[in-house]
C-alpha cells in the first residue's frame, strides 16, 4: 500500500484514543476548559455513567460565533503563545474538543460576555456542521452524547454505569480542590447530587473545600503546610500520622493548579512520613506546588497528569522539609478519628451488650467510684482540680473553693499552691494525669477534654526517638568483613553509590570503587548484624537512582531502633505514680511525632467535653 496522509477524522480518533479513555476523561477536559475560561460556576449533568450524556455549563468568558469552528478543530487553541514552556492554563494542546467530536455527538453553545447573541456548533463522528444562532445565557454549554458510538471497541471496555459515574465524581472532586472559589455541581439520574459551594480562596477556604470533598475527618486531622524554597511555593494540608490510609489514593497533589500523579512527589511524601508511619500506611494530602511554568514540563503525556520538574531535588527537598517540619510542630497531636470511633462505641451500648444492658451509673446503692478517682494517686488535691480554673488566684475564693471541694485539711497556702500547680498542669495539651486504669491507660484531664493515653505505645515512641537521636548524633560503629565483598554493578550505580559514600560511611557502610563496574564492601553497620551486603548495596543504588537519597539504610537502622524501643519501653502492666504519669505526658508534649507509636497507631485519644456531654444526652 502506498503511503498516504490520514484523514482528519482518523487523526482525531487516534488522539481521542490517548486522551479520551472513558467518560471521566471527557469531564476532565470540559471542566478544565470551563476553568480556563474563568468560570465561577461549573454545572455538570450526566446520564448513563456519562456514556449517554455529559453536559457542562459554565459562566466563563464564552466563545465568539466565528471562533466556534476553530474551537472544535484540531490544534486550535487560544491558550498557547509560541512558547511551549510558558503554560499558564490547564489546556494547551487544542485536542480535546476535536477528539471528543470524533468519537461522540458534540454540541457547543456559547455566548461571550460582550456578545448579544449566542451560537451553536455540532460535531458528529468528526463531521462539523455550520454554526447557527441560538438563544442562550452568557457562558458556554457543551453537550456530549453517545460517547464512543463511532468506536464500539472502546465501549466494550467501559465498566458499569455506576463505576463510570463515580469516576466522574472523583475527577470533579479532584479538580475542585484547586479551585475553592468556584462552585461545582454534579447531578443526573445516574448519581446522587454533588454540590460544592464556592468558598474563599485563602487557607480557610481551602480547608472548607477539603472538608466538602475529602470529609471533615481529614480536615480535622490535617496540618497546614506553607513553605517556599527558591521561588517554589508549597501550600496545603497533610494528615497527622495517626490519621492514615491503606493506600496512596488519597494523596492529592497539584502543580500550578493541575492535578498530577508523580513518583517523585509520592516518594517525597513517603520519605517525610518515614518515621511516623509504617510502610503499609499512607498519608492523606492536599498539596499545591506553585512555580514558574518554565520550571516544569507538563507536556509529557496527552492526559497532562505527568510532569517533569527542571530541578527535582529542589522540589523533593521542599516537600520533605516542609512536611517534616509540620509533623514536628504537630508534636503530640493524635487523631480525632479514634475518639469518633470511641464515641460510636459508647453510643450503642444496648446493641453491643444485647438486651441485658442496664445503665449502671445511677442505678442505686452501689454507685461505682468514678474512673477519675485515682486509686493509685497519692496526691489527692490533684484529683479535684477540675473546677478550679474559675477561681481567681489572688482572692480568698481559692480557700472557699478548696473548702467547698473538701480539701480543708490542707493549710490555705498549700492548698493554693496545689491548686495553682494543678491549674498549670491543666494548661498542657495533654493535661493533668488523674488515674491509671487497667495498668496501661493513663486518664488525664485538660481544660476542656478527657485524654486517654496508651502508656506502652507512648513510652515506646519516646524511647525510639531518644534512641534515634543517640544513634544519629555520631557516626555509627561498623564491623569489618574478613574478605571484602565485591558487588558487580552498572557503572552508573557505582557512581551513585560513591556519590553518597560519606553519608553511608556515617551509617557504618564503607564502600570503595573496585575497578570498572564493581564496588567493594569493606565494612557494614554493626547494628545490622549479618547482612546480605550485595542485596543491600543494590537496593541502595536503586533508591539513589530514583530519589537521589540513600534513606533506605537509615530506615533499616531506624527499624532496629524501633524494635529495640519496643522491648525497652514500659510494658503495659506497670503501675505508675501520678508524678510519673505527668512526667510521661510532659515528655510526650516535648517530643515530635509522639502522637503515634512506631507502628503508626495513636498513642492517645482525646474526648472533648461537648462530646462527653452529648454521650450523656446533655446536648
Ligand atoms: P485547549 O483547551 O487545549 O485549548 P480544547 O480543544 O479543549 O483545547 O479547546 C479549544 C479551544 O476552545 C480553547 O482553546 C478555548 O479557546 C475554546 N473553549 C473550549 N471550551 C471553552 C469554554 N468552556 N469556554 C470558553 N472557551 C472554550
Ligand atoms: Mg481543553
XYZ file of C-alpha atoms and ligand atoms in Angstrom:
647
model
C 0.000 0.000 0.000
C 1.290 3.425 -0.885
C 1.939 5.981 1.845
C -0.906 8.442 2.225
C -1.917 11.137 4.680
C -4.525 10.048 7.258
C -7.877 11.813 7.192
C -8.589 14.405 9.859
C -11.204 12.188 11.417
C -8.797 9.261 11.775
C -6.141 11.568 13.221
C -8.676 12.845 15.738
C -9.726 9.324 16.663
C -6.116 8.383 17.274
C -5.751 11.426 19.519
C -9.015 10.517 21.244
C -7.528 7.093 21.949
C -4.876 8.825 24.023
C -6.937 11.485 25.747
C -10.481 10.137 25.962
C -10.221 6.870 27.760
C -13.597 6.900 29.468
C -16.414 9.353 30.289
C -14.435 10.788 33.185
C -11.722 11.899 30.738
C -14.302 13.894 28.773
C -15.449 15.500 32.004
C -11.883 16.356 32.920
C -11.284 18.100 29.583
C -14.584 20.009 29.625
C -14.223 21.140 33.219
C -10.645 22.245 32.531
C -11.922 24.289 29.594
C -14.558 25.950 31.777
C -11.930 26.813 34.401
C -9.524 28.120 31.770
C -12.385 30.379 30.626
C -12.505 31.871 34.124
C -15.789 30.273 35.184
C -17.058 30.833 38.746
C -19.732 28.208 38.379
C -19.419 24.838 36.702
C -22.548 22.695 36.442
C -22.216 19.141 35.293
C -25.061 16.767 34.417
C -24.630 13.149 33.373
C -26.738 10.183 32.298
C -25.793 6.554 31.850
C -22.488 6.991 33.637
C -21.604 9.721 31.154
C -21.898 7.372 28.158
C -25.382 8.614 27.293
C -24.889 12.253 28.197
C -22.356 14.655 29.660
C -23.371 18.290 29.854
C -21.136 21.023 31.240
C -22.475 24.537 31.680
C -20.187 27.366 32.764
C -20.372 31.119 33.240
C -16.932 31.742 31.781
C -15.729 34.043 29.012
C -17.539 32.246 26.177
C -16.560 31.914 22.511
C -17.488 34.239 19.669
C -19.645 32.623 16.946
C -16.963 32.852 14.281
C -14.459 31.118 16.592
C -16.636 28.081 17.209
C -15.434 26.126 14.144
C -11.865 26.695 15.280
C -12.608 25.550 18.827
C -13.615 22.126 17.515
C -10.748 21.892 15.024
C -7.529 20.088 15.703
C -4.529 22.016 17.027
C -6.553 25.180 17.552
C -6.180 26.792 20.933
C -6.446 30.241 22.447
C -4.097 29.298 25.285
C -0.634 28.935 23.888
C 1.712 31.569 22.568
C 4.754 30.450 20.622
C 6.495 29.419 23.825
C 5.563 25.832 24.696
C 7.360 26.213 28.034
C 5.138 29.009 29.244
C 1.882 27.213 30.034
C -0.424 29.012 32.420
C -3.669 27.218 31.627
C -4.915 23.689 32.191
C -5.357 23.101 28.442
C -2.899 23.953 25.677
C -2.920 21.149 23.142
C -6.057 22.118 21.196
C -7.005 18.466 21.030
C -9.847 17.801 23.415
C -12.870 19.100 21.549
C -11.963 17.629 18.130
C -11.102 14.321 19.821
C -14.444 14.225 21.598
C -16.206 15.238 18.370
C -14.632 12.281 16.573
C -15.999 9.667 19.000
C -19.304 11.196 20.136
C -22.049 13.657 19.254
C -20.751 17.005 20.458
C -22.626 20.253 20.561
C -21.302 23.507 21.890
C -23.307 26.603 22.512
C -21.686 29.783 23.708
C -22.205 33.463 24.296
C -19.310 35.697 25.323
C -19.997 38.353 27.937
C -19.727 41.161 25.423
C -21.875 39.486 22.724
C -25.624 39.941 22.220
C -26.188 36.587 20.618
C -25.281 33.016 21.217
C -24.321 30.483 18.598
C -24.078 26.721 18.401
C -21.912 24.244 16.584
C -22.387 20.483 16.306
C -19.811 17.772 15.578
C -20.899 14.178 14.986
C -18.406 11.426 14.343
C -15.921 14.061 13.189
C -18.314 15.922 10.860
C -18.591 19.627 11.701
C -21.925 21.314 10.948
C -22.266 25.050 10.171
C -22.591 27.483 13.085
C -26.167 28.557 13.765
C -27.580 31.293 16.011
C -29.439 30.173 19.136
C -30.718 31.751 22.338
C -28.519 31.230 25.390
C -27.171 32.883 28.520
C -23.643 34.137 28.897
C -21.120 31.417 29.139
C -20.749 28.075 27.464
C -22.685 24.829 27.383
C -21.103 21.698 25.975
C -23.105 18.524 25.471
C -21.560 15.174 24.677
C -23.999 12.393 23.757
C -23.491 8.737 22.902
C -19.813 8.645 23.727
C -17.856 6.053 21.692
C -20.801 5.397 19.353
C -18.330 5.579 16.469
C -15.700 3.406 18.166
C -17.651 0.437 19.558
C -14.429 -1.345 20.543
C -13.891 1.301 23.225
C -17.399 0.856 24.546
C -16.601 -2.746 25.423
C -14.007 -1.576 27.924
C -16.395 0.521 29.952
C -17.173 -0.539 33.486
C -20.665 -0.382 34.960
C -22.678 2.810 34.671
C -22.203 3.254 38.365
C -18.438 2.883 38.240
C -18.197 5.414 35.401
C -20.465 7.828 37.257
C -18.322 7.606 40.338
C -15.124 8.070 38.319
C -16.691 11.300 37.033
C -17.412 12.458 40.562
C -13.810 11.722 41.522
C -12.498 13.833 38.652
C -14.650 16.801 39.664
C -13.696 16.452 43.321
C -10.018 16.232 42.486
C -10.005 19.346 40.340
C -12.298 21.274 42.686
C -9.658 21.260 45.421
C -7.509 23.534 43.294
C -10.396 25.964 42.690
C -12.134 26.607 46.021
C -13.649 29.875 44.756
C -15.562 28.052 42.033
C -18.900 26.413 42.695
C -19.204 22.899 41.285
C -22.373 20.856 40.984
C -22.806 17.370 39.564
C -26.273 15.930 39.029
C -28.035 13.286 36.984
C -30.271 10.238 37.036
C -27.207 8.026 37.441
C -25.986 9.541 40.705
C -26.639 11.413 43.882
C -26.113 15.137 43.531
C -22.803 16.683 44.495
C -22.829 20.366 45.361
C -19.637 22.166 46.316
C -20.455 25.799 47.132
C -17.799 28.403 46.455
C -15.553 29.252 49.404
C -12.832 31.822 49.848
C -9.504 31.356 48.127
C -7.361 31.550 51.276
C -6.250 28.757 53.591
C -9.576 28.753 55.460
C -11.497 28.413 52.229
C -9.241 25.612 51.139
C -9.794 23.800 54.408
C -13.554 24.106 53.942
C -13.330 22.793 50.398
C -11.180 19.942 51.707
C -13.875 19.180 54.257
C -16.507 19.226 51.486
C -14.504 16.923 49.251
C -12.368 14.686 51.455
C -14.558 14.733 54.530
C -14.436 16.558 57.798
C -12.409 13.832 59.384
C -9.418 14.722 57.220
C -9.811 18.455 57.698
C -9.996 17.879 61.470
C -6.800 15.861 61.370
C -4.824 17.959 58.919
C -1.744 20.090 59.416
C -1.274 23.237 57.348
C 1.745 23.473 55.080
C 3.165 26.730 53.787
C 6.769 26.820 52.661
C 8.881 28.291 49.937
C 12.279 27.488 48.519
C 13.967 29.259 45.627
C 10.745 30.533 44.160
C 8.857 27.245 44.522
C 5.914 27.580 46.881
C 4.226 24.689 48.639
C 0.881 25.092 50.410
C -1.943 22.829 51.507
C -2.648 20.264 54.186
C -1.294 16.878 55.214
C -2.712 14.371 57.660
C -1.291 13.841 61.105
C 0.339 10.402 61.362
C -2.488 8.998 63.457
C -4.804 9.594 60.514
C -3.587 7.444 57.634
C -4.944 5.227 54.882
C -4.173 1.810 53.467
C -3.280 3.172 50.026
C -1.949 6.342 48.465
C -5.136 7.152 46.541
C -5.939 9.909 48.991
C -2.888 11.941 48.134
C -3.959 14.907 46.090
C -1.118 16.819 44.517
C -1.279 19.817 42.234
C 1.258 21.701 40.209
C 0.109 25.177 39.261
C -3.491 24.104 39.848
C -3.184 20.961 37.769
C -3.806 17.606 39.462
C -0.806 15.378 38.862
C 0.447 11.911 39.602
C 4.149 11.805 40.149
C 6.581 9.266 41.544
C 8.966 11.896 42.815
C 6.289 13.684 44.829
C 4.851 10.423 46.135
C 8.362 9.348 47.168
C 8.966 12.634 48.943
C 5.733 12.273 50.926
C 6.724 8.740 51.888
C 10.156 9.925 52.985
C 8.664 12.751 55.036
C 6.453 10.295 56.937
C 9.165 7.646 57.177
C 9.414 7.870 60.937
C 5.755 8.458 61.528
C 4.033 5.770 59.508
C 4.647 2.085 58.976
C 5.444 1.070 55.406
C 1.944 -0.070 54.588
C 0.155 3.089 55.731
C -0.221 6.231 53.652
C -0.718 9.862 54.478
C -3.644 11.860 53.145
C -2.586 15.086 51.455
C -3.873 18.049 49.515
C -0.686 19.776 48.417
C -0.229 22.578 45.948
C 3.053 23.400 44.285
C 3.277 26.787 42.650
C 6.249 27.503 40.443
C 7.312 29.310 37.340
C 5.755 27.360 34.424
C 9.169 27.317 32.788
C 10.495 25.149 35.617
C 8.102 22.298 34.990
C 7.200 20.383 31.842
C 3.538 19.372 31.717
C 3.699 18.223 28.119
C 4.871 14.724 28.977
C 1.684 12.840 28.189
C -1.535 13.833 26.365
C -3.584 13.420 29.554
C -1.307 16.019 31.211
C -1.226 14.223 34.564
C 2.522 13.592 34.384
C 5.040 16.331 34.939
C 8.785 16.715 34.872
C 10.477 19.178 37.164
C 13.528 21.048 35.988
C 15.034 20.667 39.469
C 13.630 17.509 41.076
C 15.973 17.746 44.060
C 14.624 21.172 44.970
C 11.018 20.016 44.838
C 11.758 16.887 46.815
C 13.706 18.803 49.435
C 10.932 21.351 49.780
C 8.280 18.661 50.225
C 10.234 16.560 52.702
C 11.395 19.594 54.687
C 8.010 21.285 54.898
C 6.071 18.141 55.791
C 8.625 17.035 58.387
C 8.511 20.451 59.957
C 4.727 20.369 60.128
C 4.815 16.889 61.639
C 7.427 18.082 64.108
C 5.407 21.044 65.308
C 2.257 18.960 65.451
C 4.175 17.060 68.103
C 1.733 15.087 70.052
C -1.439 15.527 68.060
C -3.479 12.396 67.946
C -6.324 11.558 65.639
C -9.874 12.607 66.397
C -10.862 9.651 64.257
C -10.067 7.460 67.249
C -12.299 9.439 69.549
C -15.070 9.440 66.957
C -14.866 5.663 66.860
C -14.874 5.619 70.629
C -17.946 7.818 70.788
C -19.675 5.440 68.428
C -18.746 2.540 70.654
C -20.190 4.359 73.649
C -23.340 5.353 71.863
C -24.569 1.843 71.220
C -24.232 0.009 74.491
C -27.673 -1.596 74.159
C -26.911 -3.161 70.855
C -23.478 -4.254 71.908
C -24.344 -5.790 75.194
C -27.565 -7.315 73.941
C -30.840 -6.970 75.811
C -29.235 -7.395 79.199
C -27.677 -3.954 79.273
C -28.637 -1.710 82.151
C -27.190 1.728 82.664
C -25.157 1.190 85.806
C -24.074 4.572 86.960
C -27.255 5.809 88.588
C -28.941 2.528 89.297
C -28.930 2.596 93.036
C -26.935 1.972 96.167
C -23.683 0.802 94.680
C -22.816 3.799 92.612
C -19.297 2.969 91.470
C -16.483 5.301 92.139
C -15.893 7.438 89.092
C -12.947 6.497 86.929
C -11.416 9.828 87.851
C -10.872 8.998 91.492
C -7.321 7.881 91.104
C -6.903 4.987 93.455
C -3.175 4.904 92.939
C -2.762 8.629 93.339
C -1.074 9.786 96.481
C -1.713 13.475 95.883
C -5.407 13.965 96.440
C -5.643 17.676 95.654
C -4.829 16.967 92.033
C -7.884 14.814 91.730
C -10.182 17.672 92.459
C -8.568 20.239 90.291
C -11.203 20.443 87.629
C -13.434 23.353 88.679
C -10.545 25.362 89.974
C -9.997 27.051 86.640
C -12.635 29.600 87.564
C -11.065 30.514 90.865
C -9.277 33.815 90.998
C -5.767 33.013 92.190
C -5.287 36.107 94.356
C -8.689 36.160 96.060
C -9.963 34.401 99.133
C -12.070 32.466 96.696
C -9.323 29.894 96.459
C -9.818 28.915 100.058
C -13.544 28.993 99.626
C -13.235 26.684 96.668
C -10.818 24.419 98.492
C -13.242 24.354 101.360
C -16.126 23.523 99.125
C -14.145 20.767 97.472
C -13.340 19.171 100.781
C -9.646 19.876 100.949
C -9.890 21.963 104.100
C -7.430 19.745 105.894
C -4.670 21.438 103.963
C -3.366 24.771 105.176
C -4.514 27.637 102.959
C -1.144 28.348 101.333
C -0.519 24.700 100.492
C -3.969 24.407 99.034
C -3.341 27.457 96.911
C -0.026 26.051 95.737
C -1.610 22.718 94.938
C -4.433 24.420 93.122
C -2.031 26.598 91.189
C 0.067 23.611 90.247
C -2.977 21.666 89.154
C -4.148 24.611 87.134
C -0.852 24.732 85.336
C -0.975 21.037 84.541
C -4.403 21.554 83.040
C -2.990 24.071 80.591
C -0.737 21.468 78.978
C -2.031 19.929 75.769
C -2.248 16.513 77.396
C -3.442 17.891 80.711
C -3.042 16.583 84.224
C -2.843 12.862 84.933
C -5.699 11.669 87.099
C -5.512 7.939 87.161
C -4.157 4.806 85.654
C -6.606 2.098 84.712
C -6.017 -1.488 83.676
C -2.385 -0.823 84.449
C -1.870 0.659 80.994
C -4.157 3.585 80.371
C -3.467 6.992 81.789
C -6.560 9.112 82.230
C -5.765 12.806 82.103
C -7.814 15.949 82.132
C -7.289 19.196 80.265
C -9.317 22.396 80.466
C -11.857 21.111 78.021
C -11.306 17.434 77.452
C -10.582 13.983 78.733
C -7.409 12.328 77.459
C -6.643 8.623 77.476
C -3.024 7.639 76.882
C -1.782 4.186 75.965
C 1.251 4.257 78.186
C 3.090 1.434 76.477
C 2.659 2.905 73.000
C 3.598 6.373 74.207
C 6.688 5.229 76.008
C 7.803 3.109 73.089
C 7.698 6.173 70.882
C 9.671 8.233 73.355
C 12.359 5.580 73.668
C 12.519 5.274 69.895
C 13.004 8.993 69.399
C 15.696 9.070 72.065
C 17.497 6.087 70.551
C 17.398 7.583 67.087
C 18.734 10.836 68.416
C 21.563 8.975 70.130
C 22.295 6.842 67.092
C 22.418 9.613 64.551
C 24.290 12.160 66.612
C 27.601 10.469 65.779
C 28.975 8.014 63.208
C 27.676 4.505 63.735
C 30.005 1.638 64.586
C 30.754 -0.725 61.734
C 32.111 -4.232 61.543
C 34.842 -5.082 59.054
C 34.322 -8.009 56.695
C 37.113 -10.591 56.677
C 37.106 -10.589 52.922
C 35.591 -7.503 51.284
C 32.502 -8.398 49.313
C 32.749 -7.434 45.655
C 29.430 -6.466 44.092
C 29.129 -6.141 40.321
C 27.039 -3.149 39.325
C 26.447 -0.969 36.280
C 28.922 1.902 36.266
C 26.082 4.432 36.791
C 25.130 2.699 40.018
C 28.748 2.633 41.181
C 28.934 6.398 40.640
C 25.695 6.940 42.515
C 26.804 4.903 45.498
C 30.179 6.600 45.635
C 28.468 9.993 45.494
C 26.652 9.052 48.729
C 29.764 7.427 50.178
C 30.222 9.823 53.097
C 26.624 9.572 54.186
C 26.723 5.778 54.024
C 30.023 5.658 55.917
C 28.472 7.647 58.755
C 25.881 4.921 58.996
C 28.601 2.285 59.095
C 28.590 1.134 55.474
C 32.038 1.556 53.917
C 32.237 1.214 50.149
C 35.041 1.555 47.658
C 35.175 1.622 43.912
C 36.604 -1.686 42.667
C 37.735 -1.345 39.064
C 35.107 -0.667 36.418
C 31.576 -1.871 37.149
C 32.119 -3.143 40.677
C 32.134 -1.979 44.245
C 33.892 -3.408 47.278
C 32.006 -3.518 50.578
C 34.573 -3.401 53.348
C 32.525 -2.721 56.460
C 28.822 -2.953 57.274
C 26.818 -1.307 60.082
C 27.352 -3.314 63.256
C 23.724 -2.815 64.259
C 22.512 -4.768 61.258
C 24.460 -7.882 62.270
C 24.907 -10.339 59.391
C 23.677 -8.662 56.225
C 23.457 -9.595 52.596
C 25.793 -6.795 51.547
C 25.222 -7.309 47.851
C 21.423 -7.016 48.121
C 21.727 -4.003 50.401
C 24.065 -2.195 48.024
C 21.841 -2.913 45.022
C 18.738 -1.659 46.809
C 20.584 1.470 47.805
C 21.734 2.078 44.231
C 18.111 1.775 43.073
C 16.951 4.215 45.686
C 19.613 6.762 44.826
C 18.752 6.445 41.132
C 15.082 7.006 41.810
C 15.061 9.547 44.570
C 18.566 10.901 44.932
C 18.771 9.766 48.544
C 20.030 6.777 50.459
C 17.444 6.757 53.199
C 16.885 3.056 52.873
C 19.872 2.269 55.064
C 18.805 4.843 57.597
C 15.333 3.350 57.556
C 16.730 -0.107 58.275
C 18.770 1.216 61.132
C 15.780 3.119 62.473
C 13.732 -0.025 62.193
C 16.177 -1.752 64.507
C 15.998 1.187 66.880
C 12.210 0.801 66.791
C 12.463 -2.884 67.672
C 14.831 -2.085 70.497
C 12.493 0.635 71.687
C 9.595 -1.776 71.686
C 11.499 -4.072 74.023
C 12.953 -1.361 76.153
C 9.798 0.537 76.968
C 7.369 0.411 79.833
C 5.299 -2.636 79.246
C 1.654 -2.317 79.932
C 1.017 -3.668 83.358
C 3.341 -1.379 85.243
C 1.774 0.842 87.800
C 2.782 4.482 87.555
C 2.528 7.164 90.173
C 0.791 10.418 89.257
C 4.143 12.204 89.077
C 5.462 9.558 86.704
C 2.345 9.818 84.603
C 2.614 13.584 84.426
C 6.274 13.296 83.520
C 5.360 10.960 80.665
C 2.697 13.384 79.421
C 5.118 16.333 79.532
C 7.755 14.303 77.701
C 5.232 13.368 75.025
C 4.415 17.022 74.526
C 8.069 17.812 74.038
C 8.742 15.011 71.572
C 7.933 15.415 67.893
C 5.820 12.630 66.478
C 4.755 11.246 69.827
C 1.074 11.335 68.839
C 1.594 7.975 67.198
C 3.567 4.923 68.223
C 6.273 3.431 66.000
C 3.607 1.420 64.228
C 1.529 4.485 63.360
C -1.183 3.804 65.927
C -2.298 6.710 68.083
C -0.634 6.911 71.483
C -3.560 8.769 72.968
C -7.102 9.815 72.232
C -8.891 12.912 73.326
C -12.572 13.282 74.084
C -13.805 16.861 74.108
C -16.196 17.824 76.884
C -19.021 18.657 74.471
C -18.742 15.134 73.077
C -18.894 13.673 76.540
C -21.926 15.826 77.293
C -23.521 14.555 74.137
C -22.964 10.990 75.298
C -24.932 11.772 78.411
C -27.678 13.421 76.395
C -26.920 16.833 77.845
C -26.603 18.405 74.423
P -7.345 23.513 24.655
O -8.128 23.557 25.917
O -6.138 22.669 24.767
O -7.068 24.854 24.095
P -9.740 22.370 23.554
O -9.970 21.501 22.371
O -10.123 21.818 24.849
O -8.221 22.743 23.537
O -10.488 23.739 23.340
C -10.222 24.510 22.190
C -10.487 25.983 22.437
O -11.880 26.195 22.587
C -9.870 26.539 23.686
O -8.544 26.951 23.459
C -10.787 27.698 24.023
O -10.424 28.834 23.319
C -12.122 27.248 23.481
N -13.011 26.740 24.556
C -13.252 25.443 24.836
N -14.119 25.328 25.870
C -14.410 26.574 26.278
C -15.261 27.117 27.306
N -15.954 26.343 28.142
N -15.322 28.473 27.417
C -14.624 29.270 26.575
N -13.816 28.803 25.583
C -13.708 27.476 25.431
Mg -9.075 21.950 26.754
